[in-house]
Each structure stands twice: as structure tokens, then as C-alpha cells.
Coordinates of C-alpha atoms in Angstrom, one line a residue:
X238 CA -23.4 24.6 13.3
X239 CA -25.7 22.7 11.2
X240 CA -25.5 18.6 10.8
X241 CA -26.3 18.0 7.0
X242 CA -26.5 14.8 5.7
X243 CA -29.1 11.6 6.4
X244 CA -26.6 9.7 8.6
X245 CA -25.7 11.5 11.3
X246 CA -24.4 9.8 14.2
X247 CA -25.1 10.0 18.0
X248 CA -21.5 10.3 18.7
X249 CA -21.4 14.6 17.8
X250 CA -18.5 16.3 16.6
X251 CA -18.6 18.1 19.9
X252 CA -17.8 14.2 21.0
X253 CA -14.9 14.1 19.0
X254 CA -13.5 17.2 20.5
X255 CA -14.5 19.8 16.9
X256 CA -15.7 22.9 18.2
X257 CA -17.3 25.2 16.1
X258 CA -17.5 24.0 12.4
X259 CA -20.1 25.8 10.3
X260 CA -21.6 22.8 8.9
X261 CA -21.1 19.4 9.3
X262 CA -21.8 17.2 6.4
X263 CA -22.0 13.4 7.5
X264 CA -21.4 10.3 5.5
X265 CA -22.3 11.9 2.0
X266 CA -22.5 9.7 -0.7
X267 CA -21.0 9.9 -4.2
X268 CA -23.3 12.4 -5.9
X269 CA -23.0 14.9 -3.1
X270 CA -19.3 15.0 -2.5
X271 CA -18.8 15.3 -6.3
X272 CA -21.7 18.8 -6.4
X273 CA -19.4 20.2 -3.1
X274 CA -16.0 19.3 -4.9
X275 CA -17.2 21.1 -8.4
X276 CA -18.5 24.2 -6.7
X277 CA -15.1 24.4 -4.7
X278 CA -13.3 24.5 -8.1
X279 CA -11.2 21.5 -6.3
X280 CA -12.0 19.0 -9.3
X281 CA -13.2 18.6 -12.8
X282 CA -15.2 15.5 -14.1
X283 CA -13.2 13.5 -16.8
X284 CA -14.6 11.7 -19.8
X285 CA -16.6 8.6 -18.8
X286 CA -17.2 10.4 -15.1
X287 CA -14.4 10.0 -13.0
X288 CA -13.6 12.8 -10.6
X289 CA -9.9 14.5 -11.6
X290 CA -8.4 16.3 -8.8
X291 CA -4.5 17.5 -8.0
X292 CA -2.5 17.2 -4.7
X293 CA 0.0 20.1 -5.4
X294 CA 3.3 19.6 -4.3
X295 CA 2.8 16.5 -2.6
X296 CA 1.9 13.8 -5.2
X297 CA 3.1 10.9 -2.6
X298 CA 3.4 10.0 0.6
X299 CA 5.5 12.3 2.9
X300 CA 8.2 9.7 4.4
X301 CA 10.1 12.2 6.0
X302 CA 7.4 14.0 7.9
X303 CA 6.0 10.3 9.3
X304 CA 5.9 10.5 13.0
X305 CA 4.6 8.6 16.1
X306 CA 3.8 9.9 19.1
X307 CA 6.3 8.7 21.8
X308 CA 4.1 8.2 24.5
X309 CA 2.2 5.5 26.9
X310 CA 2.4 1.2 26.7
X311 CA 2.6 1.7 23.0
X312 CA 6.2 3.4 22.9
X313 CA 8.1 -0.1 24.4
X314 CA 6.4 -1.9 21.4
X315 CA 7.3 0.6 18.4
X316 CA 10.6 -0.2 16.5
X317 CA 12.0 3.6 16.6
X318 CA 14.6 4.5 13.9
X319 CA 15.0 5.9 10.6
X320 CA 11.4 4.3 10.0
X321 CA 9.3 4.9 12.4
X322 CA 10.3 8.6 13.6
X323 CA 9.2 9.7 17.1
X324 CA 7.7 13.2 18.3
X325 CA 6.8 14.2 21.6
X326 CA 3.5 14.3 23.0
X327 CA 4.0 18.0 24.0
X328 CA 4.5 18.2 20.3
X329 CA 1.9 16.2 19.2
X330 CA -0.7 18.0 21.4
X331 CA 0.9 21.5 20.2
X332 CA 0.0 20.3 16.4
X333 CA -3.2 18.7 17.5
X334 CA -4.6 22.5 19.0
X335 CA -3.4 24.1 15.9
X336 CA -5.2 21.6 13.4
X337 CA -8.8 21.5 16.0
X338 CA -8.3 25.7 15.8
X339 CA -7.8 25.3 11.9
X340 CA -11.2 23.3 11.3
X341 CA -13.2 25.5 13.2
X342 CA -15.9 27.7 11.2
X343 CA -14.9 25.6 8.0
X344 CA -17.7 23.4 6.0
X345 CA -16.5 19.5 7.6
X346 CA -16.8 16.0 5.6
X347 CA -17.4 13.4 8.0
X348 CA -17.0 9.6 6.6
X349 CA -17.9 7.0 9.8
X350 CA -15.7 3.6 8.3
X351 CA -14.4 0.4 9.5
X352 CA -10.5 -0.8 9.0
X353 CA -11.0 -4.0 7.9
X354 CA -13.5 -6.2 6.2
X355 CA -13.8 -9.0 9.6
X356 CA -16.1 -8.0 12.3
X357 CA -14.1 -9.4 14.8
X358 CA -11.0 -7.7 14.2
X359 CA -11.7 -4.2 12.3
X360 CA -11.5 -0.9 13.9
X361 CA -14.2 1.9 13.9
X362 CA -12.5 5.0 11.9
X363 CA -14.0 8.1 11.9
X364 CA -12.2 11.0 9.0
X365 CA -12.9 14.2 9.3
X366 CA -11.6 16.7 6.7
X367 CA -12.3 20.1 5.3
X368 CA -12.0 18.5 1.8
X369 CA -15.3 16.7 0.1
X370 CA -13.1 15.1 -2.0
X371 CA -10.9 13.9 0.1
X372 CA -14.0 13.1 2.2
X373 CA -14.7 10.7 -1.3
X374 CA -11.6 9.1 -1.6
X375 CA -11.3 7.7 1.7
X376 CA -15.3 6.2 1.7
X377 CA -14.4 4.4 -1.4
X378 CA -11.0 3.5 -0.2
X379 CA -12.2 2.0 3.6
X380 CA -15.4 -0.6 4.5
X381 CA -18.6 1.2 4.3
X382 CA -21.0 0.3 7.3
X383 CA -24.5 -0.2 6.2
X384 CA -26.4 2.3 6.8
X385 CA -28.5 1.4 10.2
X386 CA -25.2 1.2 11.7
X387 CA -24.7 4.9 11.2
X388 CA -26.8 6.6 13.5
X389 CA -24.9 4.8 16.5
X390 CA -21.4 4.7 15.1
X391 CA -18.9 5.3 17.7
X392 CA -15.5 5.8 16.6
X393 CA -12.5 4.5 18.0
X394 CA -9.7 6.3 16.5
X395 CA -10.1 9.4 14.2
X396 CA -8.5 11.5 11.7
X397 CA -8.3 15.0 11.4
X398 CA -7.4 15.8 8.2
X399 CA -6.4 19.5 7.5
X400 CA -4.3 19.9 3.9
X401 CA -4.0 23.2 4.1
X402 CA -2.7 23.9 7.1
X403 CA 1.1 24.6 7.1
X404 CA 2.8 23.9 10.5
X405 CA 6.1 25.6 11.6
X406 CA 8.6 23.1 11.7
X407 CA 10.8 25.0 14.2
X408 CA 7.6 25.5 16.8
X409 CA 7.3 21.9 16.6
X410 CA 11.0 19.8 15.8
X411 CA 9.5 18.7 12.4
X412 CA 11.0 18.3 9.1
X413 CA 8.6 20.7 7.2
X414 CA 5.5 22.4 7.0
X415 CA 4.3 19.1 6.6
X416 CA 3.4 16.4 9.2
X417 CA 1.7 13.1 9.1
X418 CA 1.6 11.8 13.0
X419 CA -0.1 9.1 14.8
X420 CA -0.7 9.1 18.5
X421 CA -1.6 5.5 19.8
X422 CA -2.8 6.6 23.2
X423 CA -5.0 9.4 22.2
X424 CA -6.2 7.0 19.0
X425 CA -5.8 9.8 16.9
X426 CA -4.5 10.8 13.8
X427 CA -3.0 14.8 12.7
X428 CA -2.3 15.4 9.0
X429 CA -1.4 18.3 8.1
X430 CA -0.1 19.9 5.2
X431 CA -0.3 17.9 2.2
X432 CA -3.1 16.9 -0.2
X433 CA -2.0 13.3 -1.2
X434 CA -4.6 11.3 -0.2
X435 CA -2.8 8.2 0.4
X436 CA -1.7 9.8 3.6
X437 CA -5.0 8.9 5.2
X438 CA -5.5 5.3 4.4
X439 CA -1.7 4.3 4.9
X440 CA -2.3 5.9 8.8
X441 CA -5.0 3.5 9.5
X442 CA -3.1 0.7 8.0
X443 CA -0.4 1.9 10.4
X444 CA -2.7 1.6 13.8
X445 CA -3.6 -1.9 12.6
X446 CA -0.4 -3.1 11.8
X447 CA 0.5 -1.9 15.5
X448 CA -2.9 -3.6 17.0
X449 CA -3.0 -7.0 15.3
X450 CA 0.0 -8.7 16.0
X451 CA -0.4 -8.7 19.4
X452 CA -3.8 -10.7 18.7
X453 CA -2.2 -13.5 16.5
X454 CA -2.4 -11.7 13.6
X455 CA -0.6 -11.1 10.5
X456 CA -1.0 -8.0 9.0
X457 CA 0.6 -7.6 5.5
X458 CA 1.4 -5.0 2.9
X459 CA 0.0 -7.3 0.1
X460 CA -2.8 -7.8 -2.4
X461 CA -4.8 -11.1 -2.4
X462 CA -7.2 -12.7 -4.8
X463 CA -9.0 -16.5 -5.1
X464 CA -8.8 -19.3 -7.8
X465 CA -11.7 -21.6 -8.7
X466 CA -10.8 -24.0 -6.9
X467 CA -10.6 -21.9 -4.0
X468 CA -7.0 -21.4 -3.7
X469 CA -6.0 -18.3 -2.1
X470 CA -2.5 -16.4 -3.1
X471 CA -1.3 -13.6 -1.6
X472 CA 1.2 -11.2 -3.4
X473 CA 3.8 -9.0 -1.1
X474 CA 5.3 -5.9 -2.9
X475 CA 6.3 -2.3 -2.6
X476 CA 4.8 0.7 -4.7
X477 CA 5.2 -0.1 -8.3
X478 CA 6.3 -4.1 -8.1
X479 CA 2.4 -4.8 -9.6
X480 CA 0.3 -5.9 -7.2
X481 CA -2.4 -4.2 -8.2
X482 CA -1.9 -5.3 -11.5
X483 CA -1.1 -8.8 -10.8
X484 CA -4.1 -9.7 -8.5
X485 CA -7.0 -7.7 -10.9
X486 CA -6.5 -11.3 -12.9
X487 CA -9.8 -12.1 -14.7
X488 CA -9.0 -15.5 -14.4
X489 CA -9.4 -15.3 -10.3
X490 CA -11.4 -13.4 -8.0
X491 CA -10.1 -10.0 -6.3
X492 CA -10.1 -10.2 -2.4
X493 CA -7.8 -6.9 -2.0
X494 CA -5.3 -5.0 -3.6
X495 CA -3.1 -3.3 -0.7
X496 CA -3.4 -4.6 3.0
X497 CA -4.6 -7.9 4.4
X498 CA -5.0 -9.6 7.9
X499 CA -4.2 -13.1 7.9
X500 CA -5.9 -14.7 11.0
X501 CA -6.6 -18.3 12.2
X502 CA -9.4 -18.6 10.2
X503 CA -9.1 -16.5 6.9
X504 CA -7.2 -13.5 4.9
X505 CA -9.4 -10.4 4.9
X506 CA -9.1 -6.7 3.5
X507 CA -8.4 -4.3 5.4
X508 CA -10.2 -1.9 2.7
X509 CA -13.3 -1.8 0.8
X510 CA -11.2 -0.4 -1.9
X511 CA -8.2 0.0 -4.6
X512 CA -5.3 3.0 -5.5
X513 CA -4.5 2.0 -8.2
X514 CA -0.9 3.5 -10.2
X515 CA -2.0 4.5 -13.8
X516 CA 0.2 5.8 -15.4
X517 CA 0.6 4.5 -18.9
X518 CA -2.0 2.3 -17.8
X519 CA -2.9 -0.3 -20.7
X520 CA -6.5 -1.4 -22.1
X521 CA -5.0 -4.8 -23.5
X522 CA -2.8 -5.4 -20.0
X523 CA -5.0 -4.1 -17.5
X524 CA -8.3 -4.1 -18.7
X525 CA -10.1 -4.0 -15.1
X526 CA -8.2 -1.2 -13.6
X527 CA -8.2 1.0 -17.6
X528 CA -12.2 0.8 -16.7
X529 CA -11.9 2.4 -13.4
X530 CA -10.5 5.6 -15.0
X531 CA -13.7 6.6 -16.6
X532 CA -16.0 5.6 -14.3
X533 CA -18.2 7.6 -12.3
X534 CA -17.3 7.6 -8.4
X535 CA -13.9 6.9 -8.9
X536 CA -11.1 9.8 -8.1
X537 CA -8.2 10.2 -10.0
X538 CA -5.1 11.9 -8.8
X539 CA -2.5 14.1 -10.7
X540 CA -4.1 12.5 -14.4
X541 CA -3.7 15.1 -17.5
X542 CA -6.8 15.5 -19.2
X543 CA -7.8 17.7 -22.4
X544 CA -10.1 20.9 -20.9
X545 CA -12.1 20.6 -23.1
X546 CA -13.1 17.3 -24.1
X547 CA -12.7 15.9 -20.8
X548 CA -10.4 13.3 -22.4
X549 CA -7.3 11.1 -20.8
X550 CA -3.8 11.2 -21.1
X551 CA -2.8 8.4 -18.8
X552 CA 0.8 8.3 -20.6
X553 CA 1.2 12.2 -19.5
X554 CA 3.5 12.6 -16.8
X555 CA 4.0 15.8 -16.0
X556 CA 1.6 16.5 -13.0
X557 CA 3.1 13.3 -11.5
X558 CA 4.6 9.9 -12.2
X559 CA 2.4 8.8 -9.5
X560 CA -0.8 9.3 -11.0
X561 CA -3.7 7.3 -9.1
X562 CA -7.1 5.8 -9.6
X563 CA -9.0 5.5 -6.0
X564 CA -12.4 3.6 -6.8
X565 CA -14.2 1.5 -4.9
X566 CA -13.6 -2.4 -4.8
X567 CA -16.9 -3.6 -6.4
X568 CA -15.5 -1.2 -9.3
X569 CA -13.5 -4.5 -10.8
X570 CA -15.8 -7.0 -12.0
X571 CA -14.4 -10.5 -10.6
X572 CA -14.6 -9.1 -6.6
X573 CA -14.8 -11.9 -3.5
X574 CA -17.7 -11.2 -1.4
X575 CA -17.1 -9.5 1.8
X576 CA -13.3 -9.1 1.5
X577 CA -12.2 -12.7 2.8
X578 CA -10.8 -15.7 1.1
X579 CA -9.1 -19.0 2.9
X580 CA -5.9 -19.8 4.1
X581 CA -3.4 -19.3 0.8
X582 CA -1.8 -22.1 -0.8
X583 CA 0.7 -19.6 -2.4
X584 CA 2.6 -16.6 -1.7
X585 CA 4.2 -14.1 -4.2
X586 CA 7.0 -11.5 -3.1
X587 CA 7.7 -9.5 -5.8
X588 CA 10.5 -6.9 -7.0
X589 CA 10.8 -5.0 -9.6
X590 CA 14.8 -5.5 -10.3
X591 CA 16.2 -3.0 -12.1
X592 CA 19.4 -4.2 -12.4
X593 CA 18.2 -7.6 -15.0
X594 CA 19.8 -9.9 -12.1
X595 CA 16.3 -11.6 -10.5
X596 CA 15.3 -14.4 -12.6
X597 CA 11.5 -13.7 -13.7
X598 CA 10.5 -16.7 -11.4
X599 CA 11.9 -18.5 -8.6
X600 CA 10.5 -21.2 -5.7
X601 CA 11.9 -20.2 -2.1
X602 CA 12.7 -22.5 0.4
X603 CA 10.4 -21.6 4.1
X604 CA 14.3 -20.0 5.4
X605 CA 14.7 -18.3 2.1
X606 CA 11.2 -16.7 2.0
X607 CA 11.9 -15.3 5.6
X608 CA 14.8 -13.9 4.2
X609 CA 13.4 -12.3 1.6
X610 CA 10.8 -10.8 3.3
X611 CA 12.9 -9.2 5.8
X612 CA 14.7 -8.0 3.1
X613 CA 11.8 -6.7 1.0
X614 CA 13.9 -6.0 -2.1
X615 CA 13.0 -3.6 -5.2
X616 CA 15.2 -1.1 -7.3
X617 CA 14.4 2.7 -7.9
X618 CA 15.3 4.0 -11.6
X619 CA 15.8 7.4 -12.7
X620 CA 12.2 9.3 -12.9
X621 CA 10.6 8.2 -9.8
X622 CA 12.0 10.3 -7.3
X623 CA 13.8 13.5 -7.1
X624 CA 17.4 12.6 -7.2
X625 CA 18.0 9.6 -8.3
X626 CA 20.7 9.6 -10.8
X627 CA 21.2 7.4 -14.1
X628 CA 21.8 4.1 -12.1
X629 CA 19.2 2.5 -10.5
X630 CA 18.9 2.4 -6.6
X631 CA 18.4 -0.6 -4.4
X632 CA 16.0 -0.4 -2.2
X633 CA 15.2 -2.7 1.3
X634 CA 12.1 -2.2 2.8
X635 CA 11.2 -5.0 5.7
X636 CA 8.1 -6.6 5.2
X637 CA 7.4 -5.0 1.9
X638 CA 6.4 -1.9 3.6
X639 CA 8.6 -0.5 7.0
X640 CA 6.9 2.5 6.4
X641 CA 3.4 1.1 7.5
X642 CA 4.7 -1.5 10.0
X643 CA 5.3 0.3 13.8
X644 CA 6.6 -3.1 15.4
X645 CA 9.8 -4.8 14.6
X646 CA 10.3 -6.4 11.5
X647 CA 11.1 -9.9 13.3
X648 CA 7.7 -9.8 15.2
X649 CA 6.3 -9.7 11.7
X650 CA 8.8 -11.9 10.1
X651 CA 8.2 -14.8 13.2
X652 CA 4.3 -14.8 12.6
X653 CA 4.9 -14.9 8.8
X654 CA 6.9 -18.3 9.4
X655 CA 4.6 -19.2 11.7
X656 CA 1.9 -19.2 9.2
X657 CA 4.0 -20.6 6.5
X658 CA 4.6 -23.9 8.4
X659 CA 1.3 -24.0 9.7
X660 CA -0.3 -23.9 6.5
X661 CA 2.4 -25.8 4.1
X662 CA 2.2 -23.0 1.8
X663 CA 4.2 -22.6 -1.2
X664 CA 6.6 -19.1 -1.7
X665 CA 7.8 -17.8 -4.6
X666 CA 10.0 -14.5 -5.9
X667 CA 9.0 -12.6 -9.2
X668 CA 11.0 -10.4 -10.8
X669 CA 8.7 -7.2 -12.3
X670 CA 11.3 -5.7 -13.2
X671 CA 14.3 -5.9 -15.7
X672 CA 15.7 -8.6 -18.5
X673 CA 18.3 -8.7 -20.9
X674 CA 20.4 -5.9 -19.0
X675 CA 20.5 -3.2 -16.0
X676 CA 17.6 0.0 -16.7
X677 CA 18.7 1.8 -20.0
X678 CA 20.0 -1.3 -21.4
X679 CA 17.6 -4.0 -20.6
X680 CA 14.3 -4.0 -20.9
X681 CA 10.8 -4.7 -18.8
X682 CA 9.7 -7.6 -18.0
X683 CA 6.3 -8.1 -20.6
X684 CA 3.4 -8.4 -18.0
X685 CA 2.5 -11.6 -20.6
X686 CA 5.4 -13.3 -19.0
X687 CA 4.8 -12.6 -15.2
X688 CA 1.1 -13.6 -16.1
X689 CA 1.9 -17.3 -17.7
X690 CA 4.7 -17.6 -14.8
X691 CA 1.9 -16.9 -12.0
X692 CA -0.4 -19.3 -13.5
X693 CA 1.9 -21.7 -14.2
X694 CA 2.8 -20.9 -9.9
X695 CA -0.8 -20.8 -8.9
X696 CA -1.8 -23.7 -10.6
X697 CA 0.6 -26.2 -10.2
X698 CA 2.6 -26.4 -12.9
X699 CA 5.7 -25.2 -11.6
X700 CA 5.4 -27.3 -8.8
X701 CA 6.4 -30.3 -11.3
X702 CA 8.7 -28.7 -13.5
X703 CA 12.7 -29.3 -13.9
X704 CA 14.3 -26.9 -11.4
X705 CA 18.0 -25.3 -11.7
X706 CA 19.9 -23.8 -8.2
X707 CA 20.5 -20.0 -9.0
X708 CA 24.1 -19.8 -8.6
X709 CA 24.3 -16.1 -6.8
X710 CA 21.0 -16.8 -4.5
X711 CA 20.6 -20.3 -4.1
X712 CA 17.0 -20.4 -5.2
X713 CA 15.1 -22.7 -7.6
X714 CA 14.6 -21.5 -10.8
X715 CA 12.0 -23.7 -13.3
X716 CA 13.6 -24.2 -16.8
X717 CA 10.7 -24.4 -19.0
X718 CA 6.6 -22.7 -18.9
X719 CA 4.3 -22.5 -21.1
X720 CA 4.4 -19.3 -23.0
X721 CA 7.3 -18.3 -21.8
X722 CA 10.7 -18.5 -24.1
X723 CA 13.0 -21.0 -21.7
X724 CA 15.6 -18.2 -22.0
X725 CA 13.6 -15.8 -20.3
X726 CA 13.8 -17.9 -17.3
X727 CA 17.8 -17.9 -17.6
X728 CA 18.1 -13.8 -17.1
X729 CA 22.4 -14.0 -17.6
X730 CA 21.3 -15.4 -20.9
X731 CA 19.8 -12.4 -21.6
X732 CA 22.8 -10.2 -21.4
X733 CA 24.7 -9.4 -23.8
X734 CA 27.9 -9.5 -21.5
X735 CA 28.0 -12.5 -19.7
X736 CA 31.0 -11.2 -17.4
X737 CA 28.9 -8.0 -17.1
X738 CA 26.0 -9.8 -15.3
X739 CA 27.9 -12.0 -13.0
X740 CA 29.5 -8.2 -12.1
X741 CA 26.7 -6.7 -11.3
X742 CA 25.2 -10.1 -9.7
X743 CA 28.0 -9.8 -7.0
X744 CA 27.5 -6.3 -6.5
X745 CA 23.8 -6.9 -5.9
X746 CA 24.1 -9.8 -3.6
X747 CA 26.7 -7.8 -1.7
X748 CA 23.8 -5.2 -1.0
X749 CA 21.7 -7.8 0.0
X750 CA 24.3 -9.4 2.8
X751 CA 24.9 -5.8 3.8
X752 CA 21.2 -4.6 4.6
X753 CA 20.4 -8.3 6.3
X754 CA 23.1 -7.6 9.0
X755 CA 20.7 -5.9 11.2
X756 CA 18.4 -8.2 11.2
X757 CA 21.0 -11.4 11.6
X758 CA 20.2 -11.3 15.4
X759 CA 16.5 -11.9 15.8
X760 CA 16.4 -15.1 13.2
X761 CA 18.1 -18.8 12.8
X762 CA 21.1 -19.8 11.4
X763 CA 18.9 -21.2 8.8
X764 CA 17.3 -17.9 7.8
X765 CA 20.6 -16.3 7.8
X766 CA 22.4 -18.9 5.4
X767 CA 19.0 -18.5 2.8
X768 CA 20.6 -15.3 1.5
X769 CA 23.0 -15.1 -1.6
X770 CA 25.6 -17.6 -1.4
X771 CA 29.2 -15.7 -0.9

């Protein structure tokens, strides 16, 4: 074995259990990775510089082959279910011999990062993958120690990263060839079988969302960013609700676009990065994150390009409709320095409603924003995922992101309230998603809108305004904005079928009482009564 690179560390790979690689390239940096990824034939550059690469079959995360090792002090703390699937550790150590045999003789990309952007509550990562780009995306994706911390890095969990190895779901009582799993006791992480490169990230936001709670913390599947005047907002949502769009806002600085701790003392990244959607990405709507796709460093997923000039077609889905743009955080212009802002003064849950029911705005109560986050509402619509039919599919996912969050929702949901009260911060639910009418009769909400609401949220405004009481979810609702037609604000003024909307407003906040009954036990009679009103 050889060690290539100029940051080697004096923890070995012999240290982290690898056993005969053929080389070992450590910590590249940008120019490198991109010569070993071009000489592989695993990527092309794109016009402007950006590195254009494909995941195969898997072009998103792997739900169904999720696991976490059931094993040690950590299995009485994990919330086991339909979310967070368990697999033995005989298992587990079965996979883990097979992926350690898989890497041996093979070329190795080491990347030595931290999990978070606070010293005093980030964990040391250390990523170790056949792949250079993959070895690419997660530098720009986690915190990059300088580079005299290198040569003593000692990692305290690690990923073995092996994309190409298919594992025999028979052998092993797994769902497929695939398998994403997580063992807590060993700190280690096994992925196996799938090229999406989300997989990697989303497992360390996994071990922290296990870790932190039990120090006080709140970690949260949200983006962040920082007004002028100081004034931090944090924006809860699931995959294609627009956080990442929402909190790239030139009018306020970026402090993170995915995951965030919120301690006693601050909100801090847990990346050094963004993954940005992009498809049918817009220059005039997202002007930031439309820069990011033709820069160079940046890695972009699944995007069609023309062979021969090198050019973009972000509007081309048919690699993917989850196209992505990993690049690293200092990428977008109007950045926070160091990943930290202050305790926030608002928080956004958003949903992208595909049913036209949400108003485009509404202020929750403290019970109701509990509620709400529990619930951790958004609608699939035909397109996104194999099998959905014509109608659109509600979807509940605690926290805005069960798949990430090991404990129980409620430990996350109590700390959350916690925080709220501590903090007298104000909450608020935008609707992303549909007007005038369900998907395939309605239309999107224009991102002009959810911008003027925002800033009519984050800056008082709204605060002041004239309020109604949504009749289906008891919320309150502003009447007027600037630049935003009042009956925009009214959405069963936007139907064409009155009847029709109150219809399909029943039927929605029938799915909401129906998915909060598991959770009824662990909260207040308060929280419970801040759902729709029967």
C-alpha cells in the first residue's frame, strides 16, 4: 500500500480496520479528485466546470434498505418501526466483512471531516470510499478541518462506502442488494450498493440526531439563514417543500441549508455544505443556487447535458427528477461565517400542499406548531415516485424528517417546545405547494408570493396585520401583504368549486386526525386540540 496525498493522518487505515488497499489517497482536494474521476470515465466536466456524474439506479435515498443495528445502550433509545428498521448485529458484522473484503486491493479516497460547524458538539467523521467522486461530494458537503489538524485526526465514527458491492438479501434478512446501516456501538457506518450520494451525509445526520438530544440539544431537519438585524429564522421541511430555495435569500445571510443543532447558545450547521434539487432550476428565482451549476468544484447528479458542448439541460428529466447540485457552502455569495447564527426569532414549517387546501401563510399558536411538527405534512404528486397515481399522496413525516431522526418523535417534539417558550419565538406554516385547485387543476404557488409572505413574516409585518381563524385548522391567516393579491391568502377563493374545496378540506383534515393518533399519548391536551377542528 502506498499513502498518497499531503494530509495523511496518524490514525492509519490499518487503524481503521482496512487491510490491504493498493493505494490510499488522503484528504485530496478538488483538482485531484476531479483528474481520478475523469480518468475512471465516472464523470464528465459541464459547461462553466461543474463535475456531472450519474448514480444508476438509485437516484435517491434507499428508505427501504435503512437499517440500525440492534444492539448495546443505544437499542432502548431508538424508536423501532416502520422508520427506523432494525438488523442484527450478526448481520451487521456479516455485511461489515463482506464490504472490508470488497475494498481490499482497490485505489481508496479518504476525506477526515467534522459533523457539525460547533467545536463543542461536532463529531470527527472519517469516509472512506472506492469512489473519488464520491470522495468530492462528501468534502464539500461536511466541515473541512484546517489543514494542521489533519495529520492527528482521529476519527470517531466512520463510513465505509462501497457502491458497487451488491449484498445478498437472503444471506443477510435485507430488502435488496442494497443496504444502508448504521451501528451505534461499533460507530460505524456500511453502505453498500447504491451510488446516490446523499446516502452518506443523511447517515451522519442520523448518528447526530441519535447523540444530541441527550445533551440538550435540538437537532433539526431544517435550513437556517440571518437578517440584518440579526434575526435568525429557521425553515423545517421535507425534500422538495423549498428550503433550499427559501433560505438562499439575498436579502439575508445563509447559515445552512439541510440540518442544524440548536443549542443553549446558538443554531449551527451541521454541514459545510448544500444539495441542492435543480431541476428546472430558475436564473430569475434562484439566482444563487442557478450559479452553482456551472461552477467548478461543484458535483452534479443525474443533470442531462449536450456531449458535446458541455451544455445544461436542467429542465431534462429523464435521468432523474431528482437531479442535484452538491457544492460547497461558500459557493452562495451571502454565507454566515462559521455556520452559526443566534437564537431564531422565527420558525417556518413548510409543505408543499398538493391538494390547494393550506393557505399560502398562516401564524401557529406554540400547541399548534407542536402539532404540526409532529405531523410534518407535505403531498406527493404524480412523477416523483414510482407509483403514485393521478391523485396526489399525503404524506406525514415526524419532525420533517423520521427518516433521519432514530429517537422518538416526542423526545424531539418536547425540546422543540422547550425552545419555543424559552425563546418567545414566533411559528408560522407556508404552503409551497398548490392554489386555485388540487394538482392538475390548480396551480403552484409563484415562489414571488412565498418570498413577499416570508418577508412580510421575518420582518414584522405580519405580526401587525388583520388575522382571520381558518375554519378547517384553526390557524391564523393574515388578510392583506404587500405584493401579494389578498385573495391569494384566501385559497377556497381560489377554487372554482367552493363545495369542492370544503370536500377535499375534510378529507385532508381527516388524514391529519388519523396520522396524529399515535402520537396523542406522549403530548397535552392542548397539543392534541391544535389540530383541525372536527
Amino acid at each position: 500500500m502506498m499513502n498518497c496525498g499531503k494530509y495523511v493522518s496518524s490514525f492509519d487505515l490499518k487503524k481503521s480496520g482496512i487491510k490491504n488497499p493498493h493505494n490510499a489517497y488522503w484528504n485530496l482536494g478538488v483538482e485531484e479528485l476531479y483528474e481520478h474521476t475523469i480518468k475512471l470515465g465516472t464523470g464528465v466536466i459541464g459547461k462553466g466546470g461543474a463535475l456531472i456524474v450519474e448514480t444508476g439506479q438509485h437516484t435517491g435515498r434507499s428508505a427501504n434498505d435503512k437499517f440500525m443495528a440492534k444492539c448495546g445502550e443505544s437499542m432502548e433509545h431508538i424508536w423501532w418501526g416502520k422508520v427506523n428498521k432494525s438488523i442484527t448485529a450478526e448481520n451487521f458484522d456479516k455485511i461489515e466483512i463482506l464490504v472490508r473484503s470488497h475494498l481490499e486491493e482497490k485505489d481508496l479516497y479518504v476525506q477526515d471531516l467534522y459533523g457539525g460547524t460547533d467545536p463543542a458538539y461536532r463529531i470527527n467523521v472519517r469516509v472512506i470510499s472506492n469512489s473519488p467522486w464520491h470522495s468530492l461530494f462528501i468534502r464539500n458537503l461536511l466541515v473541512r478541518p484546517e489543514f494542521a489538524e489533519l495529520s492527528e485526526f482521529i476519527p470517531e465514527f466512520t463510513i465505509l462506502h462501497a457502491p458497487e458491492l451488491l449484498v445478498d438479501p437472503k444471506e443477510h434478512d435485507l430488502n435488496s442488494e442494497t443496504v444502508v446501516t448504521i451501528n451505534l456501538e461499533k460507530k460505524l457506518v456500511l453502505i453498500a450498493g447504491t451510488s446516490y450520494a446523499g446516502e452518506m451525509k443523511k447517515s451522519v445526520f442520523s448518528i447526530l440526531n441519535y447523540l444530541l438530544p441527550a445533551k440538550g440539544i435540538m437537532p433539526m431537519h431544517c435550513s437556517a439563514n440571518i437578517g440584518e438585524k440579526g434575526d435568525t429564522a429557521i425553515f423545517f421541511g421535507l425534500s422538495g417543500t423549498g428550503k433550499t430555495t427559501l433560505s438562499a435569500d439575498p436579502a439575508r445571510r445563509l447559515i445552512g441549508d439541510d440540518e442544524h443543532g440548536w443549542s443553549d447558545t446558538s443554531v449551527f450547521n451541521f454541514e459545510g455544505g448544500c444539495y441542492a434539487k435543480v431541476i428546472r432550476l430558475s436564473e430569475e428565482a434562484e439566482p444563487e443556487i442557478y450559479e452553482t451549476t456551472r461552477m467548478f468544484g461543484t458535483v452534479l447528479e443525474n443533470v442531462v447535458y449536450d456531449p458535446e458542448t458541455r451544455e445544461l439541460d436542467l429542465d431534462d428529466n429523464s435521468k432523474a427528477e431528482n437531479t442535484r447540485s452538491a457544492y460547497p457552502i461558500t459557493s452562495i455569495p451571502n454565507t454566515t461565517e462559521g455556520g452559526v447564527g443566534g437564537h431564531p426569532k422565527n420558525i417556518i414549517m413548510l409543505t408543499a400542499d398538493a391538494f390547494g387546501i393550506m393557505p399560502p401563510i398562516a401564524r401557529l399558536t406554540p400547541e399548534q406548531a407542536m402539532y404540526h411538527f409532529l405531523s410534518g405534512y407535505t403531498a406527493k404528486v404524480a412523477g416523483t415516485e414510482k407509483g403514485l397515481g393521478k391523485e396526489p399522496q399525503a404524506t406525514f413525516s415526524s419532525c420533517f424528517g423520521a427518516p433521519f431522526m432514530p429517537r422518538h418523535p416526542a423526545v424531539y417534539g418536547n425540546l422543540l417546545r422547550e425552545k419555543i417558550a424559552r425563546h418567545e419565538v414566533t411559528c408560522w406554516l407556508v404552503n409551497t405547494g398548490w392554489t386555485g385547485g388540487v394538482y392538475g387543476e390548480g396551480h403552484r404557488m409563484p415562489i414571488k408570493y412565498t418570498r413577499a409572505l416570508l418577508h412580510g413574516a421575518l420582518d414584522g409585518f405580519l405580526n401587525n396585520a388583520e388575522m382571520r381563524t381558518d375554519p378547517n385548522f384553526g390557524f391564523e391567516v393574515p388578510l392583506t401583504c404587500p405584493e401579494v393579491p389578498s385573495e391569494v391568502l384566501d385559497p377556497r377563493s381560489t377554487w372554482k368549486d367552493s363545495a369542492a374545496y370544503d370536500a377535499k378540506a375534510a378529507h385532508l383534515a381527516g388524514l391529519f386526525r388519523d396520522n396524529f393518533k399515535e402520537y396523542e399519548e406522549y403530548v397535552s391536551d392542548a397539543v392534541k386540540k391544535a389540530g383541525p377542528i372536527i
